[in-house]
């Protein structure tokens, strides 16, 4: 059985900013309906890769295709089949959540924008908050709304550039669940992140960008296999700070003293 063509295909991608060589021959394939995490330290070029894929900037050399479309020669068609969510939620705080969604649907000239907005509010568990100004939303709610806005028009490929930057642990888990749901629904997700636990929880495959190239690419198990065999030791497992925080917040959330006032 022939494997499906990659939803994203990068070969020999290079990009420089004056004398700074950011990308020095990046090769990467992303299968349809999968989540691939692109890891790298600050300045490694993760955002540059995403900007080239989303036609915001041009590469200096190499070939890049999204959904079989060349990003340089077919930029307009590529933009119609993708969505990009940056590091900070691009939502209008004055408008309500529903109004934000309706606005984007109208800008895309889609029929029945109200129905589209209502469906996305329900999909992202924001129906009860849909009539509230976004200024009242928590960080996790704003990010979920931002991702919902990016899905208007049903793009088959979505780029998430460090989507949980600045979010608290609870909000991060909310966004993780949203990203998993996207892939379960057939959306291809390329995720850039600095958080190793985020890649571990979400990604079907992980690519490590370092010194301008992909130095490792595979499943988590395959990447772990690159290291020497682990030495077995028996230690008492202590809960992580994140587990402690979520347990305490979960216990107190329903108490009268900690309930949010409407």
One Martini backbone bead per residue (centre of mass of N, CA, C, O) as a GRO file, in nm:
protein
  262
    1UNK     BB    1   0.095   0.037   0.024
    2UNK     BB    2   0.068   0.365  -0.034
    3UNK     BB    3   0.181   0.639   0.089
    4UNK     BB    4   0.102   0.934   0.168
    5UNK     BB    5   0.146   1.237   0.104
    6UNK     BB    6   0.282   1.497   0.227
    7UNK     BB    7   0.167   1.787   0.373
    8UNK     BB    8   0.476   1.836   0.438
    9UNK     BB    9   0.763   1.962   0.237
   10UNK     BB   10   1.121   1.965   0.298
   11UNK     BB   11   1.407   2.089   0.092
   12UNK     BB   12   1.690   2.259   0.144
   13UNK     BB   13   1.646   2.484   0.351
   14UNK     BB   14   1.721   2.839   0.327
   15UNK     BB   15   1.828   3.110   0.565
   16UNK     BB   16   1.909   3.463   0.569
   17UNK     BB   17   2.038   3.744   0.775
   18UNK     BB   18   2.260   3.837   0.612
   19UNK     BB   19   2.514   3.693   0.814
   20UNK     BB   20   2.275   3.510   0.917
   21UNK     BB   21   2.252   3.158   0.942
   22UNK     BB   22   1.966   2.983   1.008
   23UNK     BB   23   1.930   2.805   0.746
   24UNK     BB   24   2.115   2.486   0.622
   25UNK     BB   25   1.918   2.245   0.527
   26UNK     BB   26   1.609   2.163   0.548
   27UNK     BB   27   1.446   1.849   0.642
   28UNK     BB   28   1.084   1.769   0.602
   29UNK     BB   29   0.813   1.558   0.712
   30UNK     BB   30   0.442   1.563   0.707
   31UNK     BB   31   0.181   1.392   0.791
   32UNK     BB   32  -0.132   1.341   0.761
   33UNK     BB   33  -0.290   1.398   1.069
   34UNK     BB   34  -0.043   1.511   1.225
   35UNK     BB   35   0.195   1.564   1.493
   36UNK     BB   36   0.460   1.802   1.478
   37UNK     BB   37   0.752   1.872   1.658
   38UNK     BB   38   0.949   2.171   1.683
   39UNK     BB   39   1.266   2.182   1.807
   40UNK     BB   40   1.434   2.455   1.990
   41UNK     BB   41   1.612   2.701   2.051
   42UNK     BB   42   1.675   3.008   2.071
   43UNK     BB   43   1.734   3.088   1.730
   44UNK     BB   44   1.704   2.819   1.546
   45UNK     BB   45   1.429   2.869   1.334
   46UNK     BB   46   1.128   2.799   1.376
   47UNK     BB   47   0.975   3.058   1.284
   48UNK     BB   48   1.100   3.067   1.003
   49UNK     BB   49   0.972   2.811   0.898
   50UNK     BB   50   0.677   2.902   0.936
   51UNK     BB   51   0.691   3.156   0.757
   52UNK     BB   52   0.753   3.002   0.497
   53UNK     BB   53   0.509   2.807   0.496
   54UNK     BB   54   0.305   3.078   0.520
   55UNK     BB   55   0.432   3.308   0.314
   56UNK     BB   56   0.576   3.555   0.469
   57UNK     BB   57   0.843   3.430   0.364
   58UNK     BB   58   1.143   3.367   0.191
   59UNK     BB   59   1.351   3.158   0.073
   60UNK     BB   60   1.679   3.101  -0.060
   61UNK     BB   61   1.650   2.779  -0.056
   62UNK     BB   62   1.474   2.534  -0.187
   63UNK     BB   63   1.185   2.326  -0.100
   64UNK     BB   64   0.825   2.396  -0.055
   65UNK     BB   65   0.532   2.210   0.063
   66UNK     BB   66   0.162   2.236   0.072
   67UNK     BB   67  -0.055   2.022  -0.034
   68UNK     BB   68   0.128   2.021  -0.309
   69UNK     BB   69   0.219   2.322  -0.272
   70UNK     BB   70   0.403   2.583  -0.371
   71UNK     BB   71   0.503   2.853  -0.179
   72UNK     BB   72   0.620   3.029  -0.416
   73UNK     BB   73   0.420   2.967  -0.676
   74UNK     BB   74   0.143   2.908  -0.460
   75UNK     BB   75   0.060   3.113  -0.231
   76UNK     BB   76  -0.247   3.152  -0.243
   77UNK     BB   77  -0.325   2.850  -0.214
   78UNK     BB   78  -0.184   2.804   0.054
   79UNK     BB   79  -0.346   3.012   0.227
   80UNK     BB   80  -0.624   2.854   0.180
   81UNK     BB   81  -0.490   2.574   0.343
   82UNK     BB   82  -0.422   2.750   0.601
   83UNK     BB   83  -0.298   2.811   0.944
   84UNK     BB   84  -0.202   3.072   1.189
   85UNK     BB   85  -0.057   3.051   1.521
   86UNK     BB   86   0.078   3.238   1.745
   87UNK     BB   87   0.213   3.334   2.055
   88UNK     BB   88  -0.036   3.534   2.037
   89UNK     BB   89  -0.347   3.622   2.077
   90UNK     BB   90  -0.563   3.719   1.792
   91UNK     BB   91  -0.775   3.912   1.963
   92UNK     BB   92  -1.067   4.092   2.035
   93UNK     BB   93  -1.145   4.233   2.343
   94UNK     BB   94  -1.413   4.392   2.280
   95UNK     BB   95  -1.521   4.158   2.170
   96UNK     BB   96  -1.673   3.884   2.142
   97UNK     BB   97  -1.635   3.565   2.072
   98UNK     BB   98  -1.850   3.555   1.847
   99UNK     BB   99  -1.762   3.813   1.694
  100UNK     BB  100  -1.487   3.713   1.611
  101UNK     BB  101  -1.589   3.475   1.436
  102UNK     BB  102  -1.777   3.631   1.246
  103UNK     BB  103  -1.566   3.817   1.126
  104UNK     BB  104  -1.391   3.599   0.988
  105UNK     BB  105  -1.614   3.472   0.817
  106UNK     BB  106  -1.669   3.732   0.655
  107UNK     BB  107  -1.379   3.775   0.545
  108UNK     BB  108  -1.416   3.478   0.396
  109UNK     BB  109  -1.701   3.463   0.262
  110UNK     BB  110  -1.903   3.302   0.441
  111UNK     BB  111  -2.167   3.128   0.502
  112UNK     BB  112  -2.318   3.147   0.791
  113UNK     BB  113  -2.145   3.280   1.040
  114UNK     BB  114  -2.312   3.214   1.293
  115UNK     BB  115  -2.299   2.904   1.270
  116UNK     BB  116  -1.995   2.883   1.280
  117UNK     BB  117  -1.957   3.012   1.557
  118UNK     BB  118  -2.134   2.815   1.722
  119UNK     BB  119  -1.976   2.556   1.653
  120UNK     BB  120  -1.701   2.651   1.773
  121UNK     BB  121  -1.791   2.708   2.059
  122UNK     BB  122  -1.871   2.415   2.113
  123UNK     BB  123  -1.601   2.271   2.040
  124UNK     BB  124  -1.442   2.481   2.265
  125UNK     BB  125  -1.611   2.539   2.522
  126UNK     BB  126  -1.763   2.861   2.465
  127UNK     BB  127  -2.067   2.918   2.482
  128UNK     BB  128  -2.102   3.065   2.763
  129UNK     BB  129  -1.875   3.294   2.655
  130UNK     BB  130  -1.972   3.420   2.375
  131UNK     BB  131  -2.114   3.701   2.508
  132UNK     BB  132  -1.836   3.783   2.599
  133UNK     BB  133  -1.579   3.960   2.653
  134UNK     BB  134  -1.248   3.885   2.599
  135UNK     BB  135  -1.132   4.045   2.847
  136UNK     BB  136  -1.263   3.808   3.048
  137UNK     BB  137  -1.065   3.604   2.968
  138UNK     BB  138  -0.866   3.361   2.983
  139UNK     BB  139  -0.585   3.237   2.851
  140UNK     BB  140  -0.711   2.968   2.752
  141UNK     BB  141  -0.958   3.090   2.612
  142UNK     BB  142  -0.810   3.268   2.410
  143UNK     BB  143  -0.657   3.038   2.271
  144UNK     BB  144  -0.905   2.877   2.182
  145UNK     BB  145  -1.023   3.105   2.012
  146UNK     BB  146  -0.783   3.139   1.823
  147UNK     BB  147  -0.801   2.853   1.706
  148UNK     BB  148  -1.090   2.873   1.608
  149UNK     BB  149  -1.036   3.104   1.404
  150UNK     BB  150  -0.823   2.929   1.234
  151UNK     BB  151  -1.065   2.714   1.138
  152UNK     BB  152  -1.189   2.888   0.944
  153UNK     BB  153  -1.250   2.689   0.653
  154UNK     BB  154  -1.099   2.419   0.699
  155UNK     BB  155  -0.797   2.371   0.737
  156UNK     BB  156  -0.564   2.107   0.688
  157UNK     BB  157  -0.343   2.320   0.796
  158UNK     BB  158  -0.156   2.389   1.104
  159UNK     BB  159   0.016   2.654   1.273
  160UNK     BB  160   0.201   2.636   1.589
  161UNK     BB  161   0.355   2.905   1.766
  162UNK     BB  162   0.391   2.869   2.070
  163UNK     BB  163   0.084   2.832   2.218
  164UNK     BB  164   0.184   2.826   2.555
  165UNK     BB  165   0.288   3.095   2.601
  166UNK     BB  166   0.219   3.216   2.931
  167UNK     BB  167   0.075   2.976   3.049
  168UNK     BB  168  -0.084   2.800   3.261
  169UNK     BB  169  -0.126   2.475   3.342
  170UNK     BB  170  -0.430   2.462   3.277
  171UNK     BB  171  -0.420   2.600   2.997
  172UNK     BB  172  -0.232   2.400   2.865
  173UNK     BB  173  -0.423   2.155   2.883
  174UNK     BB  174  -0.643   2.277   2.708
  175UNK     BB  175  -0.470   2.307   2.451
  176UNK     BB  176  -0.385   2.014   2.421
  177UNK     BB  177  -0.670   1.903   2.375
  178UNK     BB  178  -0.722   2.066   2.119
  179UNK     BB  179  -0.490   1.951   1.945
  180UNK     BB  180  -0.578   1.657   1.954
  181UNK     BB  181  -0.852   1.705   1.817
  182UNK     BB  182  -0.746   1.797   1.548
  183UNK     BB  183  -0.604   1.531   1.467
  184UNK     BB  184  -0.855   1.348   1.503
  185UNK     BB  185  -0.995   1.526   1.256
  186UNK     BB  186  -0.731   1.552   1.032
  187UNK     BB  187  -0.536   1.759   1.119
  188UNK     BB  188  -0.247   1.926   1.046
  189UNK     BB  189   0.038   1.962   1.278
  190UNK     BB  190   0.263   2.232   1.341
  191UNK     BB  191   0.483   2.245   1.624
  192UNK     BB  192   0.619   2.491   1.825
  193UNK     BB  193   0.869   2.440   2.092
  194UNK     BB  194   1.030   2.452   2.430
  195UNK     BB  195   0.855   2.219   2.545
  196UNK     BB  196   0.913   1.895   2.610
  197UNK     BB  197   0.641   1.798   2.733
  198UNK     BB  198   0.467   1.885   2.494
  199UNK     BB  199   0.588   1.695   2.285
  200UNK     BB  200   0.542   1.433   2.445
  201UNK     BB  201   0.219   1.459   2.457
  202UNK     BB  202   0.151   1.530   2.133
  203UNK     BB  203   0.355   1.394   1.946
  204UNK     BB  204   0.424   1.172   1.689
  205UNK     BB  205   0.660   1.368   1.602
  206UNK     BB  206   1.014   1.468   1.621
  207UNK     BB  207   1.199   1.774   1.566
  208UNK     BB  208   1.545   1.881   1.560
  209UNK     BB  209   1.668   2.210   1.574
  210UNK     BB  210   2.020   2.268   1.470
  211UNK     BB  211   2.228   2.466   1.320
  212UNK     BB  212   2.014   2.472   1.056
  213UNK     BB  213   1.910   2.170   1.129
  214UNK     BB  214   1.804   1.841   1.119
  215UNK     BB  215   1.928   1.607   1.366
  216UNK     BB  216   1.632   1.491   1.442
  217UNK     BB  217   1.379   1.224   1.360
  218UNK     BB  218   1.086   1.108   1.542
  219UNK     BB  219   0.990   0.928   1.769
  220UNK     BB  220   1.022   0.904   2.095
  221UNK     BB  221   1.138   0.617   2.090
  222UNK     BB  222   1.353   0.670   1.873
  223UNK     BB  223   1.506   0.891   2.030
  224UNK     BB  224   1.569   0.719   2.281
  225UNK     BB  225   1.738   0.506   2.107
  226UNK     BB  226   1.998   0.702   2.082
  227UNK     BB  227   2.053   0.614   2.357
  228UNK     BB  228   2.166   0.465   2.602
  229UNK     BB  229   2.094   0.240   2.805
  230UNK     BB  230   1.917   0.216   3.074
  231UNK     BB  231   1.938   0.242   3.418
  232UNK     BB  232   1.823   0.054   3.675
  233UNK     BB  233   1.620   0.213   3.924
  234UNK     BB  234   1.504   0.248   4.264
  235UNK     BB  235   1.257   0.495   4.323
  236UNK     BB  236   1.095   0.750   4.467
  237UNK     BB  237   0.805   0.895   4.362
  238UNK     BB  238   0.751   1.230   4.295
  239UNK     BB  239   0.572   1.489   4.261
  240UNK     BB  240   0.513   1.735   4.068
  241UNK     BB  241   0.441   2.062   4.064
  242UNK     BB  242   0.207   2.035   3.864
  243UNK     BB  243   0.052   1.817   4.023
  244UNK     BB  244   0.016   1.981   4.280
  245UNK     BB  245  -0.130   2.224   4.163
  246UNK     BB  246  -0.374   2.071   4.033
  247UNK     BB  247  -0.472   1.937   4.294
  248UNK     BB  248  -0.527   2.193   4.458
  249UNK     BB  249  -0.712   2.340   4.258
  250UNK     BB  250  -0.920   2.109   4.231
  251UNK     BB  251  -1.010   2.111   4.533
  252UNK     BB  252  -1.080   2.441   4.546
  253UNK     BB  253  -1.270   2.525   4.310
  254UNK     BB  254  -1.564   2.451   4.473
  255UNK     BB  255  -1.518   2.651   4.675
  256UNK     BB  256  -1.648   2.942   4.792
  257UNK     BB  257  -1.368   3.104   4.814
  258UNK     BB  258  -1.288   3.028   4.484
  259UNK     BB  259  -1.512   3.140   4.341
  260UNK     BB  260  -1.615   3.300   4.074
  261UNK     BB  261  -1.738   3.593   3.988
  262UNK     BB  262  -1.964   3.724   3.751
   0.00000   0.00000   0.00000
